[in-house]
């Protein structure tokens, strides 16, 4: 009969009890199984590293080092000051040149064909210059992708905020009701406008005119002929 051999028990030593095996949590892996994904603890650590307080501390440390370096090398401060003054002068000069160019857009235009030959951006700046000429304040050109129906924002001489949508269309292309509804649906709820206007080089369909004339909408419409009169002698601007 076969017998199994056991280790002799040492005196005074108790046998070690083995409990259930502990399960180790493996890190989660991506779809390829190559790199572990970021856990919630990693995200919290990253948020703490990029918090506003940490950014402010880094900014203060950089400024302090820069000040100490300038104190040790005074000529660096004079160079930085000269660069700053030159940058401000160039910005002011570019702003004045741009304003002068946009002003010439309006002063040199005498016919509707000249308005129609402008680029959409130049047409928006031309309308903005007409607003400035007739006493508007805080005139801004905000047209572009995602403008939500606003190309020009201005405060009229009566103190009201006006939103103007500019449409540089050909003579045969009229502004329809969908364009008017887009402006009417966003000008007051989104931009907080008191007055709303659409200025175009062509005209408007009957449906657009009926929509703009509704008491709850009330959009000023300026077609090509009204635009020329406004440019020539200030006749009936969009906010009147």
PDB file of N, CA, C and O in Angstrom, residues 73-134:
ATOM      1  N   UNK A  73      19.594  92.292 -17.279  1.00  0.00           N
ATOM      2  CA  UNK A  73      20.005  92.722 -18.621  1.00  0.00           C
ATOM      3  C   UNK A  73      19.074  93.842 -19.074  1.00  0.00           C
ATOM      4  O   UNK A  73      18.063  93.572 -19.747  1.00  0.00           O
ATOM      5  N   UNK A  74      19.327  95.078 -18.704  1.00  0.00           N
ATOM      6  CA  UNK A  74      18.396  96.186 -19.028  1.00  0.00           C
ATOM      7  C   UNK A  74      18.161  96.356 -20.523  1.00  0.00           C
ATOM      8  O   UNK A  74      17.082  96.798 -20.927  1.00  0.00           O
ATOM      9  N   UNK A  75      19.120  96.028 -21.352  1.00  0.00           N
ATOM     10  CA  UNK A  75      18.947  96.237 -22.784  1.00  0.00           C
ATOM     11  C   UNK A  75      17.818  95.380 -23.359  1.00  0.00           C
ATOM     12  O   UNK A  75      17.161  95.756 -24.344  1.00  0.00           O
ATOM     13  N   UNK A  76      17.538  94.221 -22.717  1.00  0.00           N
ATOM     14  CA  UNK A  76      16.435  93.369 -23.186  1.00  0.00           C
ATOM     15  C   UNK A  76      15.100  94.081 -23.004  1.00  0.00           C
ATOM     16  O   UNK A  76      14.210  94.003 -23.862  1.00  0.00           O
ATOM     17  N   UNK A  77      14.943  94.796 -21.905  1.00  0.00           N
ATOM     18  CA  UNK A  77      13.709  95.535 -21.683  1.00  0.00           C
ATOM     19  C   UNK A  77      13.477  96.610 -22.731  1.00  0.00           C
ATOM     20  O   UNK A  77      12.358  96.802 -23.210  1.00  0.00           O
ATOM     21  N   UNK A  78      14.565  97.327 -23.104  1.00  0.00           N
ATOM     22  CA  UNK A  78      14.412  98.359 -24.135  1.00  0.00           C
ATOM     23  C   UNK A  78      14.043  97.739 -25.477  1.00  0.00           C
ATOM     24  O   UNK A  78      13.239  98.297 -26.238  1.00  0.00           O
ATOM     25  N   UNK A  79      14.610  96.585 -25.786  1.00  0.00           N
ATOM     26  CA  UNK A  79      14.263  95.908 -27.051  1.00  0.00           C
ATOM     27  C   UNK A  79      12.799  95.484 -27.062  1.00  0.00           C
ATOM     28  O   UNK A  79      12.075  95.686 -28.045  1.00  0.00           O
ATOM     29  N   UNK A  80      12.338  94.909 -25.950  1.00  0.00           N
ATOM     30  CA  UNK A  80      10.935  94.499 -25.872  1.00  0.00           C
ATOM     31  C   UNK A  80      10.004  95.695 -25.964  1.00  0.00           C
ATOM     32  O   UNK A  80       8.945  95.624 -26.616  1.00  0.00           O
ATOM     33  N   UNK A  81      10.363  96.797 -25.332  1.00  0.00           N
ATOM     34  CA  UNK A  81       9.532  97.997 -25.405  1.00  0.00           C
ATOM     35  C   UNK A  81       9.462  98.530 -26.832  1.00  0.00           C
ATOM     36  O   UNK A  81       8.396  98.941 -27.310  1.00  0.00           O
ATOM     37  N   UNK A  82      10.597  98.520 -27.532  1.00  0.00           N
ATOM     38  CA  UNK A  82      10.597  98.988 -28.924  1.00  0.00           C
ATOM     39  C   UNK A  82       9.732  98.098 -29.806  1.00  0.00           C
ATOM     40  O   UNK A  82       8.991  98.578 -30.670  1.00  0.00           O
ATOM     41  N   UNK A  83       9.806  96.780 -29.588  1.00  0.00           N
ATOM     42  CA  UNK A  83       8.977  95.858 -30.365  1.00  0.00           C
ATOM     43  C   UNK A  83       7.497  96.092 -30.091  1.00  0.00           C
ATOM     44  O   UNK A  83       6.656  96.085 -31.007  1.00  0.00           O
ATOM     45  N   UNK A  84       7.145  96.324 -28.823  1.00  0.00           N
ATOM     46  CA  UNK A  84       5.750  96.570 -28.469  1.00  0.00           C
ATOM     47  C   UNK A  84       5.234  97.849 -29.115  1.00  0.00           C
ATOM     48  O   UNK A  84       4.122  97.889 -29.663  1.00  0.00           O
ATOM     49  N   UNK A  85       6.034  98.913 -29.061  1.00  0.00           N
ATOM     50  CA  UNK A  85       5.614 100.184 -29.669  1.00  0.00           C
ATOM     51  C   UNK A  85       5.447 100.025 -31.178  1.00  0.00           C
ATOM     52  O   UNK A  85       4.489 100.532 -31.783  1.00  0.00           O
ATOM     53  N   UNK A  86       6.365  99.303 -31.818  1.00  0.00           N
ATOM     54  CA  UNK A  86       6.261  99.093 -33.260  1.00  0.00           C
ATOM     55  C   UNK A  86       5.010  98.288 -33.613  1.00  0.00           C
ATOM     56  O   UNK A  86       4.328  98.584 -34.607  1.00  0.00           O
ATOM     57  N   UNK A  87       4.686  97.276 -32.805  1.00  0.00           N
ATOM     58  CA  UNK A  87       3.498  96.467 -33.077  1.00  0.00           C
ATOM     59  C   UNK A  87       2.223  97.290 -32.944  1.00  0.00           C
ATOM     60  O   UNK A  87       1.301  97.188 -33.770  1.00  0.00           O
ATOM     61  N   UNK A  88       2.159  98.155 -31.920  1.00  0.00           N
ATOM     62  CA  UNK A  88       0.985  99.007 -31.748  1.00  0.00           C
ATOM     63  C   UNK A  88       0.859  99.988 -32.914  1.00  0.00           C
ATOM     64  O   UNK A  88      -0.237 100.232 -33.446  1.00  0.00           O
ATOM     65  N   UNK A  89       1.983 100.571 -33.331  1.00  0.00           N
ATOM     66  CA  UNK A  89       1.952 101.517 -34.448  1.00  0.00           C
ATOM     67  C   UNK A  89       1.491 100.837 -35.734  1.00  0.00           C
ATOM     68  O   UNK A  89       0.693 101.402 -36.506  1.00  0.00           O
ATOM     69  N   UNK A  90       1.960  99.617 -35.988  1.00  0.00           N
ATOM     70  CA  UNK A  90       1.543  98.895 -37.196  1.00  0.00           C
ATOM     71  C   UNK A  90       0.055  98.565 -37.140  1.00  0.00           C
ATOM     72  O   UNK A  90      -0.662  98.671 -38.149  1.00  0.00           O
ATOM     73  N   UNK A  91      -0.450  98.176 -35.968  1.00  0.00           N
ATOM     74  CA  UNK A  91      -1.875  97.857 -35.842  1.00  0.00           C
ATOM     75  C   UNK A  91      -2.741  99.085 -36.093  1.00  0.00           C
ATOM     76  O   UNK A  91      -3.767  99.014 -36.784  1.00  0.00           O
ATOM     77  N   UNK A  92      -2.341 100.235 -35.523  1.00  0.00           N
ATOM     78  CA  UNK A  92      -3.106 101.467 -35.738  1.00  0.00           C
ATOM     79  C   UNK A  92      -3.072 101.875 -37.206  1.00  0.00           C
ATOM     80  O   UNK A  92      -4.091 102.282 -37.798  1.00  0.00           O
ATOM     81  N   UNK A  93      -1.910 101.761 -37.838  1.00  0.00           N
ATOM     82  CA  UNK A  93      -1.795 102.120 -39.243  1.00  0.00           C
ATOM     83  C   UNK A  93      -2.649 101.205 -40.115  1.00  0.00           C
ATOM     84  O   UNK A  93      -3.334 101.669 -41.042  1.00  0.00           O
ATOM     85  N   UNK A  94      -2.632  99.913 -39.831  1.00  0.00           N
ATOM     86  CA  UNK A  94      -3.452  98.982 -40.612  1.00  0.00           C
ATOM     87  C   UNK A  94      -4.933  99.272 -40.437  1.00  0.00           C
ATOM     88  O   UNK A  94      -5.722  99.204 -41.396  1.00  0.00           O
ATOM     89  N   UNK A  95      -5.351  99.640 -39.222  1.00  0.00           N
ATOM     90  CA  UNK A  95      -6.756  99.969 -38.979  1.00  0.00           C
ATOM     91  C   UNK A  95      -7.169 101.202 -39.764  1.00  0.00           C
ATOM     92  O   UNK A  95      -8.235 101.245 -40.390  1.00  0.00           O
ATOM     93  N   UNK A  96      -6.300 102.232 -39.774  1.00  0.00           N
ATOM     94  CA  UNK A  96      -6.645 103.454 -40.499  1.00  0.00           C
ATOM     95  C   UNK A  96      -6.673 103.222 -42.005  1.00  0.00           C
ATOM     96  O   UNK A  96      -7.555 103.745 -42.699  1.00  0.00           O
ATOM     97  N   UNK A  97      -5.742 102.437 -42.499  1.00  0.00           N
ATOM     98  CA  UNK A  97      -5.733 102.139 -43.939  1.00  0.00           C
ATOM     99  C   UNK A  97      -6.990 101.364 -44.330  1.00  0.00           C
ATOM    100  O   UNK A  97      -7.608 101.633 -45.369  1.00  0.00           O
ATOM    101  N   UNK A  98      -7.390 100.402 -43.498  1.00  0.00           N
ATOM    102  CA  UNK A  98      -8.607  99.652 -43.788  1.00  0.00           C
ATOM    103  C   UNK A  98      -9.840 100.520 -43.771  1.00  0.00           C
ATOM    104  O   UNK A  98     -10.706 100.420 -44.653  1.00  0.00           O
ATOM    105  N   UNK A  99      -9.950 101.420 -42.783  1.00  0.00           N
ATOM    106  CA  UNK A  99     -11.085 102.333 -42.732  1.00  0.00           C
ATOM    107  C   UNK A  99     -11.104 103.247 -43.940  1.00  0.00           C
ATOM    108  O   UNK A  99     -12.166 103.528 -44.524  1.00  0.00           O
ATOM    109  N   UNK A 100      -9.931 103.747 -44.337  1.00  0.00           N
ATOM    110  CA  UNK A 100      -9.871 104.630 -45.498  1.00  0.00           C
ATOM    111  C   UNK A 100     -10.274 103.896 -46.769  1.00  0.00           C
ATOM    112  O   UNK A 100     -10.964 104.446 -47.630  1.00  0.00           O
ATOM    113  N   UNK A 101      -9.846 102.641 -46.892  1.00  0.00           N
ATOM    114  CA  UNK A 101     -10.211 101.859 -48.082  1.00  0.00           C
ATOM    115  C   UNK A 101     -11.700 101.580 -48.112  1.00  0.00           C
ATOM    116  O   UNK A 101     -12.338 101.698 -49.160  1.00  0.00           O
ATOM    117  N   UNK A 102     -12.293 101.255 -46.968  1.00  0.00           N
ATOM    118  CA  UNK A 102     -13.729 101.007 -46.929  1.00  0.00           C
ATOM    119  C   UNK A 102     -14.518 102.292 -47.189  1.00  0.00           C
ATOM    120  O   UNK A 102     -15.585 102.250 -47.815  1.00  0.00           O
ATOM    121  N   UNK A 103     -13.989 103.438 -46.732  1.00  0.00           N
ATOM    122  CA  UNK A 103     -14.671 104.699 -46.993  1.00  0.00           C
ATOM    123  C   UNK A 103     -14.658 105.036 -48.478  1.00  0.00           C
ATOM    124  O   UNK A 103     -15.629 105.572 -49.026  1.00  0.00           O
ATOM    125  N   UNK A 104     -13.561 104.713 -49.150  1.00  0.00           N
ATOM    126  CA  UNK A 104     -13.496 104.957 -50.592  1.00  0.00           C
ATOM    127  C   UNK A 104     -14.466 104.066 -51.360  1.00  0.00           C
ATOM    128  O   UNK A 104     -14.921 104.432 -52.452  1.00  0.00           O
ATOM    129  N   UNK A 105     -14.783 102.889 -50.785  1.00  0.00           N
ATOM    130  CA  UNK A 105     -15.756 102.027 -51.442  1.00  0.00           C
ATOM    131  C   UNK A 105     -17.090 102.732 -51.611  1.00  0.00           C
ATOM    132  O   UNK A 105     -17.764 102.589 -52.632  1.00  0.00           O
ATOM    133  N   UNK A 106     -17.485 103.492 -50.611  1.00  0.00           N
ATOM    134  CA  UNK A 106     -18.775 104.172 -50.646  1.00  0.00           C
ATOM    135  C   UNK A 106     -18.685 105.465 -51.444  1.00  0.00           C
ATOM    136  O   UNK A 106     -19.562 105.789 -52.244  1.00  0.00           O
ATOM    137  N   UNK A 107     -17.597 106.238 -51.245  1.00  0.00           N
ATOM    138  CA  UNK A 107     -17.494 107.533 -51.897  1.00  0.00           C
ATOM    139  C   UNK A 107     -17.385 107.411 -53.415  1.00  0.00           C
ATOM    140  O   UNK A 107     -17.846 108.275 -54.144  1.00  0.00           O
ATOM    141  N   UNK A 108     -16.785 106.337 -53.897  1.00  0.00           N
ATOM    142  CA  UNK A 108     -16.604 106.201 -55.333  1.00  0.00           C
ATOM    143  C   UNK A 108     -17.758 105.541 -56.056  1.00  0.00           C
ATOM    144  O   UNK A 108     -17.757 105.466 -57.281  1.00  0.00           O
ATOM    145  N   UNK A 109     -18.758 105.039 -55.336  1.00  0.00           N
ATOM    146  CA  UNK A 109     -19.866 104.323 -55.959  1.00  0.00           C
ATOM    147  C   UNK A 109     -20.965 105.300 -56.342  1.00  0.00           C
ATOM    148  O   UNK A 109     -21.377 106.138 -55.535  1.00  0.00           O
ATOM    149  N   UNK A 110     -21.412 105.201 -57.584  1.00  0.00           N
ATOM    150  CA  UNK A 110     -22.480 106.072 -58.055  1.00  0.00           C
ATOM    151  C   UNK A 110     -23.617 105.293 -58.699  1.00  0.00           C
ATOM    152  O   UNK A 110     -24.710 105.802 -58.841  1.00  0.00           O
ATOM    153  N   UNK A 111     -23.375 104.067 -59.115  1.00  0.00           N
ATOM    154  CA  UNK A 111     -24.395 103.284 -59.795  1.00  0.00           C
ATOM    155  C   UNK A 111     -24.596 101.960 -59.083  1.00  0.00           C
ATOM    156  O   UNK A 111     -23.745 101.498 -58.312  1.00  0.00           O
ATOM    157  N   UNK A 112     -25.729 101.340 -59.395  1.00  0.00           N
ATOM    158  CA  UNK A 112     -26.036 100.044 -58.797  1.00  0.00           C
ATOM    159  C   UNK A 112     -25.102  98.965 -59.330  1.00  0.00           C
ATOM    160  O   UNK A 112     -24.784  98.005 -58.619  1.00  0.00           O
ATOM    161  N   UNK A 113     -24.639  99.114 -60.563  1.00  0.00           N
ATOM    162  CA  UNK A 113     -23.721  98.147 -61.134  1.00  0.00           C
ATOM    163  C   UNK A 113     -22.422  98.086 -60.345  1.00  0.00           C
ATOM    164  O   UNK A 113     -21.849  97.017 -60.155  1.00  0.00           O
ATOM    165  N   UNK A 114     -21.955  99.218 -59.848  1.00  0.00           N
ATOM    166  CA  UNK A 114     -20.717  99.240 -59.066  1.00  0.00           C
ATOM    167  C   UNK A 114     -20.901  98.524 -57.736  1.00  0.00           C
ATOM    168  O   UNK A 114     -19.989  97.843 -57.258  1.00  0.00           O
ATOM    169  N   UNK A 115     -22.071  98.650 -57.130  1.00  0.00           N
ATOM    170  CA  UNK A 115     -22.357  97.873 -55.920  1.00  0.00           C
ATOM    171  C   UNK A 115     -22.387  96.382 -56.239  1.00  0.00           C
ATOM    172  O   UNK A 115     -21.894  95.557 -55.462  1.00  0.00           O
ATOM    173  N   UNK A 116     -22.972  96.027 -57.380  1.00  0.00           N
ATOM    174  CA  UNK A 116     -23.108  94.615 -57.734  1.00  0.00           C
ATOM    175  C   UNK A 116     -21.766  93.974 -58.044  1.00  0.00           C
ATOM    176  O   UNK A 116     -21.609  92.752 -57.893  1.00  0.00           O
ATOM    177  N   UNK A 117     -20.787  94.752 -58.494  1.00  0.00           N
ATOM    178  CA  UNK A 117     -19.476  94.208 -58.838  1.00  0.00           C
ATOM    179  C   UNK A 117     -18.569  94.032 -57.623  1.00  0.00           C
ATOM    180  O   UNK A 117     -17.467  93.499 -57.749  1.00  0.00           O
ATOM    181  N   UNK A 118     -19.001  94.469 -56.440  1.00  0.00           N
ATOM    182  CA  UNK A 118     -18.210  94.284 -55.225  1.00  0.00           C
ATOM    183  C   UNK A 118     -18.223  92.821 -54.801  1.00  0.00           C
ATOM    184  O   UNK A 118     -19.130  92.058 -55.135  1.00  0.00           O
ATOM    185  N   UNK A 119     -17.219  92.448 -54.036  1.00  0.00           N
ATOM    186  CA  UNK A 119     -17.249  91.141 -53.392  1.00  0.00           C
ATOM    187  C   UNK A 119     -18.238  91.192 -52.228  1.00  0.00           C
ATOM    188  O   UNK A 119     -18.575  92.287 -51.735  1.00  0.00           O
ATOM    189  N   UNK A 120     -18.746  90.052 -51.777  1.00  0.00           N
ATOM    190  CA  UNK A 120     -19.678  90.087 -50.634  1.00  0.00           C
ATOM    191  C   UNK A 120     -19.096  90.786 -49.407  1.00  0.00           C
ATOM    192  O   UNK A 120     -19.802  91.529 -48.716  1.00  0.00           O
ATOM    193  N   UNK A 121     -17.805  90.573 -49.142  1.00  0.00           N
ATOM    194  CA  UNK A 121     -17.193  91.239 -47.988  1.00  0.00           C
ATOM    195  C   UNK A 121     -17.115  92.740 -48.154  1.00  0.00           C
ATOM    196  O   UNK A 121     -17.403  93.500 -47.223  1.00  0.00           O
ATOM    197  N   UNK A 122     -16.723  93.208 -49.347  1.00  0.00           N
ATOM    198  CA  UNK A 122     -16.668  94.649 -49.590  1.00  0.00           C
ATOM    199  C   UNK A 122     -18.051  95.277 -49.541  1.00  0.00           C
ATOM    200  O   UNK A 122     -18.214  96.419 -49.099  1.00  0.00           O
ATOM    201  N   UNK A 123     -19.054  94.550 -49.992  1.00  0.00           N
ATOM    202  CA  UNK A 123     -20.420  95.084 -49.930  1.00  0.00           C
ATOM    203  C   UNK A 123     -20.861  95.265 -48.477  1.00  0.00           C
ATOM    204  O   UNK A 123     -21.509  96.265 -48.128  1.00  0.00           O
ATOM    205  N   UNK A 124     -20.516  94.325 -47.608  1.00  0.00           N
ATOM    206  CA  UNK A 124     -20.850  94.478 -46.187  1.00  0.00           C
ATOM    207  C   UNK A 124     -20.139  95.686 -45.590  1.00  0.00           C
ATOM    208  O   UNK A 124     -20.746  96.453 -44.815  1.00  0.00           O
ATOM    209  N   UNK A 125     -18.857  95.883 -45.930  1.00  0.00           N
ATOM    210  CA  UNK A 125     -18.136  97.045 -45.412  1.00  0.00           C
ATOM    211  C   UNK A 125     -18.691  98.344 -45.984  1.00  0.00           C
ATOM    212  O   UNK A 125     -18.687  99.381 -45.298  1.00  0.00           O
ATOM    213  N   UNK A 126     -19.162  98.326 -47.230  1.00  0.00           N
ATOM    214  CA  UNK A 126     -19.760  99.526 -47.813  1.00  0.00           C
ATOM    215  C   UNK A 126     -21.035  99.913 -47.067  1.00  0.00           C
ATOM    216  O   UNK A 126     -21.265 101.093 -46.768  1.00  0.00           O
ATOM    217  N   UNK A 127     -21.866  98.933 -46.751  1.00  0.00           N
ATOM    218  CA  UNK A 127     -23.083  99.216 -45.975  1.00  0.00           C
ATOM    219  C   UNK A 127     -22.719  99.723 -44.583  1.00  0.00           C
ATOM    220  O   UNK A 127     -23.355 100.648 -44.053  1.00  0.00           O
ATOM    221  N   UNK A 128     -21.676  99.150 -43.974  1.00  0.00           N
ATOM    222  CA  UNK A 128     -21.245  99.614 -42.653  1.00  0.00           C
ATOM    223  C   UNK A 128     -20.767 101.064 -42.715  1.00  0.00           C
ATOM    224  O   UNK A 128     -21.045 101.860 -41.797  1.00  0.00           O
ATOM    225  N   UNK A 129     -20.054 101.458 -43.782  1.00  0.00           N
ATOM    226  CA  UNK A 129     -19.591 102.840 -43.912  1.00  0.00           C
ATOM    227  C   UNK A 129     -20.755 103.805 -44.103  1.00  0.00           C
ATOM    228  O   UNK A 129     -20.718 104.944 -43.620  1.00  0.00           O
ATOM    229  N   UNK A 130     -21.800 103.374 -44.805  1.00  0.00           N
ATOM    230  CA  UNK A 130     -22.987 104.213 -44.934  1.00  0.00           C
ATOM    231  C   UNK A 130     -23.631 104.436 -43.562  1.00  0.00           C
ATOM    232  O   UNK A 130     -24.120 105.536 -43.270  1.00  0.00           O
ATOM    233  N   UNK A 131     -23.639 103.399 -42.734  1.00  0.00           N
ATOM    234  CA  UNK A 131     -24.183 103.553 -41.377  1.00  0.00           C
ATOM    235  C   UNK A 131     -23.351 104.547 -40.569  1.00  0.00           C
ATOM    236  O   UNK A 131     -23.897 105.406 -39.862  1.00  0.00           O
ATOM    237  N   UNK A 132     -22.021 104.458 -40.651  1.00  0.00           N
ATOM    238  CA  UNK A 132     -21.164 105.408 -39.930  1.00  0.00           C
ATOM    239  C   UNK A 132     -21.375 106.824 -40.438  1.00  0.00           C
ATOM    240  O   UNK A 132     -21.405 107.780 -39.653  1.00  0.00           O
ATOM    241  N   UNK A 133     -21.496 106.975 -41.742  1.00  0.00           N
ATOM    242  CA  UNK A 133     -21.666 108.307 -42.319  1.00  0.00           C
ATOM    243  C   UNK A 133     -22.936 108.980 -41.812  1.00  0.00           C
ATOM    244  O   UNK A 133     -22.965 110.198 -41.603  1.00  0.00           O
ATOM    245  N   UNK A 134     -23.983 108.192 -41.577  1.00  0.00           N
ATOM    246  CA  UNK A 134     -25.268 108.751 -41.168  1.00  0.00           C
ATOM    247  C   UNK A 134     -25.457 108.749 -39.660  1.00  0.00           C
ATOM    248  O   UNK A 134     -26.592 108.840 -39.179  1.00  0.00           O
TER     249      UNK A 134
END
